[in-house]
PDB file of C-alpha atoms in Angstrom:
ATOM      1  CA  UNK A   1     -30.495  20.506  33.281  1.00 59.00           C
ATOM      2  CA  UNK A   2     -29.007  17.470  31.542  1.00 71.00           C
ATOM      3  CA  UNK A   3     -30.721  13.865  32.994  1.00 85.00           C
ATOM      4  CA  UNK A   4     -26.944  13.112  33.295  1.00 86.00           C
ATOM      5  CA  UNK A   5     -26.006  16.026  35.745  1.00 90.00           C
ATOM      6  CA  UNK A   6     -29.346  14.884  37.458  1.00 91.00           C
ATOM      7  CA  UNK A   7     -29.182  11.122  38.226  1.00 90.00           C
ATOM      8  CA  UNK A   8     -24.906  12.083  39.245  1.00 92.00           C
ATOM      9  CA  UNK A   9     -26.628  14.290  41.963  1.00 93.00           C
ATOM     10  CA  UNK A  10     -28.501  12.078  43.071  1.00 92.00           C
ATOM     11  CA  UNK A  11     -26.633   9.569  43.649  1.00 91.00           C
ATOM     12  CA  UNK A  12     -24.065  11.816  45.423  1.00 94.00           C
ATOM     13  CA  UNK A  13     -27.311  12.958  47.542  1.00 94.00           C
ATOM     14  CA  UNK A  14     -28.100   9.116  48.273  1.00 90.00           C
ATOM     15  CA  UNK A  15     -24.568   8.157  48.973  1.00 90.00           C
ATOM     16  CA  UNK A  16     -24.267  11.623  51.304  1.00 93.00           C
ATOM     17  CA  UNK A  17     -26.784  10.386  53.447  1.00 92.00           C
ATOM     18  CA  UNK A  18     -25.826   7.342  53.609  1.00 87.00           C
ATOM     19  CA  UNK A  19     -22.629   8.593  55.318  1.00 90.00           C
ATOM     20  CA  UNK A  20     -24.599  11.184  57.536  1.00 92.00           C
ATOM     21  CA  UNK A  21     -23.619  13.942  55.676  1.00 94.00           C
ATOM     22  CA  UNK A  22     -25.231  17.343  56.074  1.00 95.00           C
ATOM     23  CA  UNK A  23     -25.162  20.018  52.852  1.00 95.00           C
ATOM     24  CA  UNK A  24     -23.351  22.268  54.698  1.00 95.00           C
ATOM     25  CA  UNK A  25     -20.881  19.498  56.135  1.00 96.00           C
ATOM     26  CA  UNK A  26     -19.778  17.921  52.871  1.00 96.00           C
ATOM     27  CA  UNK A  27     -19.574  21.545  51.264  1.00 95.00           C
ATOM     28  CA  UNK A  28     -16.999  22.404  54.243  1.00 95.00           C
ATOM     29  CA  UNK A  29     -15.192  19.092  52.935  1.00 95.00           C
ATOM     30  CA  UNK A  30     -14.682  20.298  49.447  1.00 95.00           C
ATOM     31  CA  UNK A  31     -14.378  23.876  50.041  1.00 95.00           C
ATOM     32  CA  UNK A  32     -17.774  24.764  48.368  1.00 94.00           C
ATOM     33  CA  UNK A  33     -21.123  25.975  49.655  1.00 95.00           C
ATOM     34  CA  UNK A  34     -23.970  24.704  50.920  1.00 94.00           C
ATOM     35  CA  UNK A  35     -25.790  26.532  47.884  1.00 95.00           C
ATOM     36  CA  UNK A  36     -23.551  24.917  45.454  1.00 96.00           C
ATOM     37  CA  UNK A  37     -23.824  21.158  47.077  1.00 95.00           C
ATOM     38  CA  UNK A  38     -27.408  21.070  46.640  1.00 95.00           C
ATOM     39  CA  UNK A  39     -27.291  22.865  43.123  1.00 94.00           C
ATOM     40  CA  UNK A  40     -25.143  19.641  42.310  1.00 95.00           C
ATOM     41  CA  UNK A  41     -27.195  17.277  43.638  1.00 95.00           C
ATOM     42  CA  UNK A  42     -30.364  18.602  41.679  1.00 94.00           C
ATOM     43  CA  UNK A  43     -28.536  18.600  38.966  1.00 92.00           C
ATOM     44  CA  UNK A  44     -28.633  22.318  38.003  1.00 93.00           C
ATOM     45  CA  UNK A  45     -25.258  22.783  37.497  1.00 93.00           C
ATOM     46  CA  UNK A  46     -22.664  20.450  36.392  1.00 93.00           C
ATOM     47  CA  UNK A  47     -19.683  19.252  38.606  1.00 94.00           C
ATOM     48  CA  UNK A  48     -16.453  19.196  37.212  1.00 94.00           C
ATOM     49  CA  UNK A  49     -14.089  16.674  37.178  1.00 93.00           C
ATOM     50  CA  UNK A  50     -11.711  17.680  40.553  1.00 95.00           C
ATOM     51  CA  UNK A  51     -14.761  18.401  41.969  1.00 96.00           C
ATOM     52  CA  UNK A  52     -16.238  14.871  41.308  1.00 95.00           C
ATOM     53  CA  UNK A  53     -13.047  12.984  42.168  1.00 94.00           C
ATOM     54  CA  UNK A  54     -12.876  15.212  45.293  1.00 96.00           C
ATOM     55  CA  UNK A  55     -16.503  14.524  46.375  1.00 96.00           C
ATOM     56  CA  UNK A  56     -15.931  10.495  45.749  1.00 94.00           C
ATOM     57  CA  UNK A  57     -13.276  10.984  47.947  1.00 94.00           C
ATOM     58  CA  UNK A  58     -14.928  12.542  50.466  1.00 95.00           C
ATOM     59  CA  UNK A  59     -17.945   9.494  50.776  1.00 93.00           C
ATOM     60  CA  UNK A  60     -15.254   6.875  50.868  1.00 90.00           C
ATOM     61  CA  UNK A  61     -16.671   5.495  47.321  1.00 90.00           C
ATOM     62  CA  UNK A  62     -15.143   4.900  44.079  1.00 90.00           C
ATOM     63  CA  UNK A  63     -16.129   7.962  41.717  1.00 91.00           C
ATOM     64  CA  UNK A  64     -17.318   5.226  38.995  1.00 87.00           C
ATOM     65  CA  UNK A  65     -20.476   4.966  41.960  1.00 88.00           C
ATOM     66  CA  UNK A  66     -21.258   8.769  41.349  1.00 90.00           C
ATOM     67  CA  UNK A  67     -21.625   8.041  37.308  1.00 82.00           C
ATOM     68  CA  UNK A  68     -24.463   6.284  35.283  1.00 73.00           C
ATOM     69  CA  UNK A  69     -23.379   3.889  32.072  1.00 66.00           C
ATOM     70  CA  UNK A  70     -25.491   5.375  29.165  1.00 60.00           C
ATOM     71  CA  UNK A  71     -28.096   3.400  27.650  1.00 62.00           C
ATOM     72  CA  UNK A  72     -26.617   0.513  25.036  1.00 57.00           C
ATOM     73  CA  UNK A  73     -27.513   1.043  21.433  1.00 58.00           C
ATOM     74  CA  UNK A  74     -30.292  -0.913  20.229  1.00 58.00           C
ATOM     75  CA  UNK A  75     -27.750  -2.799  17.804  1.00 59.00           C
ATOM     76  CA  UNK A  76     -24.465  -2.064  19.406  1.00 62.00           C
ATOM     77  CA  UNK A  77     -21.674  -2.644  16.879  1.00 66.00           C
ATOM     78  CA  UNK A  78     -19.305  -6.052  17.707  1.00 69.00           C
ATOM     79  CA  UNK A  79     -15.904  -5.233  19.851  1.00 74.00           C
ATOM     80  CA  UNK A  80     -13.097  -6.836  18.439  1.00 72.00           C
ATOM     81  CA  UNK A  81     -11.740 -10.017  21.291  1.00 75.00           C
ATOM     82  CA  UNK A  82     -15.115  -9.429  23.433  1.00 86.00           C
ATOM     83  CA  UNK A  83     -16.664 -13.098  23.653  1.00 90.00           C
ATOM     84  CA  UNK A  84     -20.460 -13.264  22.523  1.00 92.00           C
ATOM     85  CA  UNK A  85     -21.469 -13.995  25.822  1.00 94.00           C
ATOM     86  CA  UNK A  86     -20.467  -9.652  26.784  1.00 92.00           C
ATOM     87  CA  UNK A  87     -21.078  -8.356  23.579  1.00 89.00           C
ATOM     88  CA  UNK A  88     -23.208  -5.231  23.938  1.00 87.00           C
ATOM     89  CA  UNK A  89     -23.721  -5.827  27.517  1.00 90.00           C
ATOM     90  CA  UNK A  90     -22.674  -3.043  30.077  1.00 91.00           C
ATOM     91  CA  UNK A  91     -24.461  -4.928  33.413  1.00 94.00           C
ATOM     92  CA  UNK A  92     -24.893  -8.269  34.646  1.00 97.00           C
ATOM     93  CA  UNK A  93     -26.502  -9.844  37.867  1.00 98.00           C
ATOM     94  CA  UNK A  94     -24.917 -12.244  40.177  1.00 97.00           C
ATOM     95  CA  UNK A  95     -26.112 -15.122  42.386  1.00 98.00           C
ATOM     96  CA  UNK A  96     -24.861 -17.066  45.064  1.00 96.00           C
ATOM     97  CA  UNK A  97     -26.324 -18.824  47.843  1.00 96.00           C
ATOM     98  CA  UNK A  98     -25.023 -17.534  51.523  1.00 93.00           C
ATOM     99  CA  UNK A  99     -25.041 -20.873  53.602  1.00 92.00           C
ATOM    100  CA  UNK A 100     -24.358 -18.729  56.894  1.00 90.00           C
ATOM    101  CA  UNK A 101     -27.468 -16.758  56.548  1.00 92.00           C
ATOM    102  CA  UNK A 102     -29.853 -19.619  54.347  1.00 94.00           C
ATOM    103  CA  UNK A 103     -30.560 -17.160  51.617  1.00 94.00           C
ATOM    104  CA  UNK A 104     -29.117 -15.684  48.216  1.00 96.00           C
ATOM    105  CA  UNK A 105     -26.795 -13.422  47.320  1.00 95.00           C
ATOM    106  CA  UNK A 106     -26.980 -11.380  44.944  1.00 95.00           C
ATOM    107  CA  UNK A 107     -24.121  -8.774  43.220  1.00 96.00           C
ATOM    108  CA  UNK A 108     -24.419  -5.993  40.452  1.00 97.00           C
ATOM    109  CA  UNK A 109     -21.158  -5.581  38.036  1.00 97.00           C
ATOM    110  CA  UNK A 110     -21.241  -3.151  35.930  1.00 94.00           C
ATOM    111  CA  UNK A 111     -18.577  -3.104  32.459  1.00 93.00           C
ATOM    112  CA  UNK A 112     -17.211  -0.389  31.107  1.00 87.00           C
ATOM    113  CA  UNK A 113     -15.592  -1.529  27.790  1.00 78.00           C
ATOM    114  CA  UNK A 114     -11.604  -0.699  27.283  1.00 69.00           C
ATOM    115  CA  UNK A 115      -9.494  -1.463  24.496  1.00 61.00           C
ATOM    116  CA  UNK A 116      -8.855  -4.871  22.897  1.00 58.00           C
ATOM    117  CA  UNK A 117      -9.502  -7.356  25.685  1.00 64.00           C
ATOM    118  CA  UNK A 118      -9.713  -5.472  28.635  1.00 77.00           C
ATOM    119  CA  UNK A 119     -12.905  -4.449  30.091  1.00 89.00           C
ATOM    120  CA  UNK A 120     -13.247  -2.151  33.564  1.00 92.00           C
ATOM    121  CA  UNK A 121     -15.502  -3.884  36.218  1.00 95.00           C
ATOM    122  CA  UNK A 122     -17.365  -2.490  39.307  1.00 94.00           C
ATOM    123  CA  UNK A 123     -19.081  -4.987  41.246  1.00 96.00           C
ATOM    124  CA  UNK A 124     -21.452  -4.235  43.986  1.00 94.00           C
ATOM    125  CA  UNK A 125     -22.400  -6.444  46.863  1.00 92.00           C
ATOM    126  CA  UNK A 126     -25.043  -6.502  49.900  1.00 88.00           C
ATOM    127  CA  UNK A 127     -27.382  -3.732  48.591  1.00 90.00           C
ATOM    128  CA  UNK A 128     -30.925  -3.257  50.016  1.00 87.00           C
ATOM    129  CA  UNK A 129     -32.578  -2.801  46.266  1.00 90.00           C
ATOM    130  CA  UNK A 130     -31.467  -2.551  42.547  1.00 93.00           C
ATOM    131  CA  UNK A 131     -32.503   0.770  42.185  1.00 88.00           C
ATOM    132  CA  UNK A 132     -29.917   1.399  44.365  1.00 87.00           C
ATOM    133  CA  UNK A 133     -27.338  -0.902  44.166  1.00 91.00           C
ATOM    134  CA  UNK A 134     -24.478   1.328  44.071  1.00 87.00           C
ATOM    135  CA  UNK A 135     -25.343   2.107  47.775  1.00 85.00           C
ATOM    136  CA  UNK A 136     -23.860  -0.993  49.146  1.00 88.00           C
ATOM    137  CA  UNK A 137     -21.521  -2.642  51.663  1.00 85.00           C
ATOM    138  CA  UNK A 138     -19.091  -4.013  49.720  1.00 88.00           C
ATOM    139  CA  UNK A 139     -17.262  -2.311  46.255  1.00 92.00           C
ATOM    140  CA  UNK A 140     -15.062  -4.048  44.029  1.00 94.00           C
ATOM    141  CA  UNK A 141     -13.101  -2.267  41.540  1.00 94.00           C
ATOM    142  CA  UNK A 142     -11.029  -4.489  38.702  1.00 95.00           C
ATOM    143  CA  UNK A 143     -10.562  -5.932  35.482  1.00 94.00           C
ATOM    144  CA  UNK A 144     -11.944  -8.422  32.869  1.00 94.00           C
ATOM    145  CA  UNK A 145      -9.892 -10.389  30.447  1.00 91.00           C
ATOM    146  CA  UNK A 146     -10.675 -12.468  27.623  1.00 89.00           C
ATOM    147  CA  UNK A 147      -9.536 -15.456  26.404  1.00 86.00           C
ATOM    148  CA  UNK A 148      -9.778 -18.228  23.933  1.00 83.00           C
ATOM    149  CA  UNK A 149     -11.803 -20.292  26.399  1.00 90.00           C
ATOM    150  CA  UNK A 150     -12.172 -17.797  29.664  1.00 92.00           C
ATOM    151  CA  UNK A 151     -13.024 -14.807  30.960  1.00 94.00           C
ATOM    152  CA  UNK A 152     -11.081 -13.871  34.166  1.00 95.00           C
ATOM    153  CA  UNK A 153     -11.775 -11.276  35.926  1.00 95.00           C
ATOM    154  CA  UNK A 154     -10.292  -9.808  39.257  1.00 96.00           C
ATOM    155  CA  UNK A 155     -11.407  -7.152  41.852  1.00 95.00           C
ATOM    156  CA  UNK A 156      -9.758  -5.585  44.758  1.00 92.00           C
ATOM    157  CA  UNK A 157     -11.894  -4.585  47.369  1.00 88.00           C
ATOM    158  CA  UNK A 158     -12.060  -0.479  48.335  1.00 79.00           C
ATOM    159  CA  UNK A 159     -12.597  -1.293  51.987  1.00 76.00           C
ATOM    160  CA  UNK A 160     -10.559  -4.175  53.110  1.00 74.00           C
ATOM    161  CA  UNK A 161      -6.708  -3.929  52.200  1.00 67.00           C
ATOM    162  CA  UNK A 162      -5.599  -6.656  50.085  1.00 68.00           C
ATOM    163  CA  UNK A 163      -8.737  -7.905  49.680  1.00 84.00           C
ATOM    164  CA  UNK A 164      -8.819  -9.703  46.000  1.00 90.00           C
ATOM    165  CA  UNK A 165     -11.244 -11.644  44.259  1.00 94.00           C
ATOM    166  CA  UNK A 166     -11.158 -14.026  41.568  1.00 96.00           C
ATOM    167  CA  UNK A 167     -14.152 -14.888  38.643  1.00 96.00           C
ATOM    168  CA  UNK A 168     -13.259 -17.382  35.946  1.00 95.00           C
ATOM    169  CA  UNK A 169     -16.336 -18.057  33.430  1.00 95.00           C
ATOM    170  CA  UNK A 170     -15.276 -20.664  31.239  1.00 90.00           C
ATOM    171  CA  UNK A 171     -16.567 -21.081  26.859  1.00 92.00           C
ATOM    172  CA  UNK A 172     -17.792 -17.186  27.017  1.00 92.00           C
ATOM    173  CA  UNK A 173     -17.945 -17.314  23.568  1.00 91.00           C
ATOM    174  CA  UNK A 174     -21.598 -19.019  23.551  1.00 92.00           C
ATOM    175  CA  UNK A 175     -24.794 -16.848  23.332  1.00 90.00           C
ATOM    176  CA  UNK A 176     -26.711 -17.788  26.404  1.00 95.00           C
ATOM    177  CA  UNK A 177     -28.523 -15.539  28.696  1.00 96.00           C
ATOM    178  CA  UNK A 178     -26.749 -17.320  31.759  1.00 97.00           C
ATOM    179  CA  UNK A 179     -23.539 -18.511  32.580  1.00 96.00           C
ATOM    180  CA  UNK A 180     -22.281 -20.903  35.886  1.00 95.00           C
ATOM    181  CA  UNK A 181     -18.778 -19.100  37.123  1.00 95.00           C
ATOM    182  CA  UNK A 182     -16.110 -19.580  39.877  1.00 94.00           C
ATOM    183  CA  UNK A 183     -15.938 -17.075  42.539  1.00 95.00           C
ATOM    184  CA  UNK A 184     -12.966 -17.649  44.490  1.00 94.00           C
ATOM    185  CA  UNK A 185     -11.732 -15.380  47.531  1.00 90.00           C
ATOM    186  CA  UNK A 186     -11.221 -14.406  50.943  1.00 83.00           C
ATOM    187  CA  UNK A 187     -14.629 -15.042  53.500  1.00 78.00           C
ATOM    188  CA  UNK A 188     -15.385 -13.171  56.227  1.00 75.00           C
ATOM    189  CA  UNK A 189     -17.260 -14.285  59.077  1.00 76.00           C
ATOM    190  CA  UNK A 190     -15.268 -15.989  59.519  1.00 80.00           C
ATOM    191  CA  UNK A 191     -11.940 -15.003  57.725  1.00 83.00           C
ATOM    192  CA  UNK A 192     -11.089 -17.760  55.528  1.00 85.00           C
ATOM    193  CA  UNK A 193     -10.627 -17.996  51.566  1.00 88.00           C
ATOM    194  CA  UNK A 194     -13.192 -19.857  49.836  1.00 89.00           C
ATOM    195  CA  UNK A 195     -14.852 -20.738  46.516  1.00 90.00           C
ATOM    196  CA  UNK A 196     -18.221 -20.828  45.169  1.00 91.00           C
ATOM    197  CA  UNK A 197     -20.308 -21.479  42.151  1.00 93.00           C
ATOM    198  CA  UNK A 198     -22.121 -18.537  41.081  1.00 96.00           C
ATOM    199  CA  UNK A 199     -24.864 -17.460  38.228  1.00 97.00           C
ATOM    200  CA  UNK A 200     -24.741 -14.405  36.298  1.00 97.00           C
ATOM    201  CA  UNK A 201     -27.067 -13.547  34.496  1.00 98.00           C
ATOM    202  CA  UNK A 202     -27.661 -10.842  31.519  1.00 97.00           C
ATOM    203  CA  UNK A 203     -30.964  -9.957  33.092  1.00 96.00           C
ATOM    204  CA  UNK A 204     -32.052 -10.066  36.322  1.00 97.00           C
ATOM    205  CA  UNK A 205     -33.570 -13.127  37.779  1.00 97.00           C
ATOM    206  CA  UNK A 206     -36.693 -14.206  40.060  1.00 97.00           C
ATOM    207  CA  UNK A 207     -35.059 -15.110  43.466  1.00 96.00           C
ATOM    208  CA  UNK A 208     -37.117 -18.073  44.095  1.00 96.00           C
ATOM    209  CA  UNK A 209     -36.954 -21.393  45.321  1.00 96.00           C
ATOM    210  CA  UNK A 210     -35.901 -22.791  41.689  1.00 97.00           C
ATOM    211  CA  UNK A 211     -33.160 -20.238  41.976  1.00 97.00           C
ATOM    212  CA  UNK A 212     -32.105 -21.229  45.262  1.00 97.00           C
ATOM    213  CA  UNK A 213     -31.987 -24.748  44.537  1.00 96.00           C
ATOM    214  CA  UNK A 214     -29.690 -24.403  41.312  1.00 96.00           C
ATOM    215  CA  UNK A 215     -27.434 -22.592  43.403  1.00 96.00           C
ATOM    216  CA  UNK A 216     -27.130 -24.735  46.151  1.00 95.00           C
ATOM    217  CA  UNK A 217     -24.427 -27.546  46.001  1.00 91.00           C
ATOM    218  CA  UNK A 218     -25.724 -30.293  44.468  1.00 90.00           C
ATOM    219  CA  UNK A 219     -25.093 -34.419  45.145  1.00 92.00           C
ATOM    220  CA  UNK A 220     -23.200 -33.744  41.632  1.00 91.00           C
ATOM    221  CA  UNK A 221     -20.804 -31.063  42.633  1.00 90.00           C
ATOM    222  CA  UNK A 222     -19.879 -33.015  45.498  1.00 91.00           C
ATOM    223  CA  UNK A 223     -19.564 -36.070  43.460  1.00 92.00           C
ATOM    224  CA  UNK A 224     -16.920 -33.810  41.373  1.00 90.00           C
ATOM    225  CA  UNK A 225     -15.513 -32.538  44.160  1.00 89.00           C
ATOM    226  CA  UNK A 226     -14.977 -36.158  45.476  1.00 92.00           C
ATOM    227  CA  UNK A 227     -13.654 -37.534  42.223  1.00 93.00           C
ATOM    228  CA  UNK A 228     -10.913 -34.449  40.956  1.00 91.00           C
ATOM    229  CA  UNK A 229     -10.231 -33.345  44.797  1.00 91.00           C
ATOM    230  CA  UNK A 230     -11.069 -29.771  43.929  1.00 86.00           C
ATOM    231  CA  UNK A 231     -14.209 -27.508  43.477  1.00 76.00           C
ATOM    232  CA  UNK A 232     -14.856 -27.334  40.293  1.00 76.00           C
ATOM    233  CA  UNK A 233     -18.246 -25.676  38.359  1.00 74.00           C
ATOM    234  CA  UNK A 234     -19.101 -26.888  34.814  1.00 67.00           C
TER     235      UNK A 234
END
């Protein structure tokens, strides 16, 4: 048993439940049996790769959520156009503050390098824990792009048509741990677009009242906002 073939099974038996799923039910749905759907998801034998798309399929998820990114290198080697702000990262936490329900928000994306300048991005939202977060409400599939003074990267919702969303980091190329972004998009409850400031973070932070604060709009971003007649986040 590889500890790949084992933490893809579970996550398959997770998301399975999740949707309700019985063995024998989601076997029935990809024309395997029940034997062979729990073999899978204790990772005794491997799944193939029809099999995996057809199973993704199945729980209405994107089959990147049935994978796990390897570990990073302890010195991972430079990629040619990434920014030193995403160099040898594969994961990095969000944070935004959710005026509607007074607390934060918080999102997983998770990068999966490409050639050149063009990263893969899978961002999760509204999760009950991190080690977890792939469970979630919301998925957004997309891309990241680099450029001489931004990173822009857009996601398309799985589960609302035509749902797109917009992140713009500006100077990636400076080695901090944090940077301040613009999240723009379309809000539900109620349906509007919107933008917001947001963290993220190379490691994940303590959601606390500091935290909360920083994210909050300040007498300074509305000062901004004021002065240039648009949101801006610096």
């Amino acid at each position: 048993m590889s500890n790949i073939d084992y933490e893809t099974g579970q996550k398959i038996k997770e998301l399975r439940k999740m949707r309700k799923l019985t063995h024998a039910q989601l076997a029935q749905k990809i024309g395997k049996t029940q034997s062979t759907i729990s073999k899978y998801e204790s990772g005794e034998i491997s799944i193939d790769l029809n099999t995996l798309y057809r199973i993704a399929e199945v729980l209405q998820v994107y089959v990147e959520q049935l994978l796990s990114l390897p570990e990073p290198p302890a010195s991972p080697a430079p990629r040619a156009g990434c920014p030193t702000f995403f160099q040898g990262q594969q994961k990095f936490y969000s944070y935004a503050y959710d005026g509607r329900v007074n607390q934060i928000s918080r999102r997983v994306l998770d990068l999966f390098p490409g050639q050149e300048s063009l990263t893969k991005v899978m961002m999760y939202m509204n999760f009950r824990d991190y080690d977890h977060y792939q469970n979630c409400e919301n998925t957004y599939k997309g891309y990241m792009q680099h450029f001489d003074t931004i990173t822009n990267i857009t996601l398309h919702n799985r589960d609302v048509v035509m749902e797109t969303v917009f992140i713009q980091i500006l100077t990636p190329s400076m080695n901090t741990d944090t940077k301040w972004a613009l999240f723009t998009g379309l809000l539900t409850r109620p349906i509007m677009p919107c933008s917001r400031k947001i963290l993220i973070s190379k490691k994940r932070l303590p959601e606390n009242e500091e935290l909360e604060q920083s994210l909050k709009i300040s007498r300074e971003d509305i000062r901004r906002l004021k002065h240039y007649q648009m949101l801006t986040v610096t």
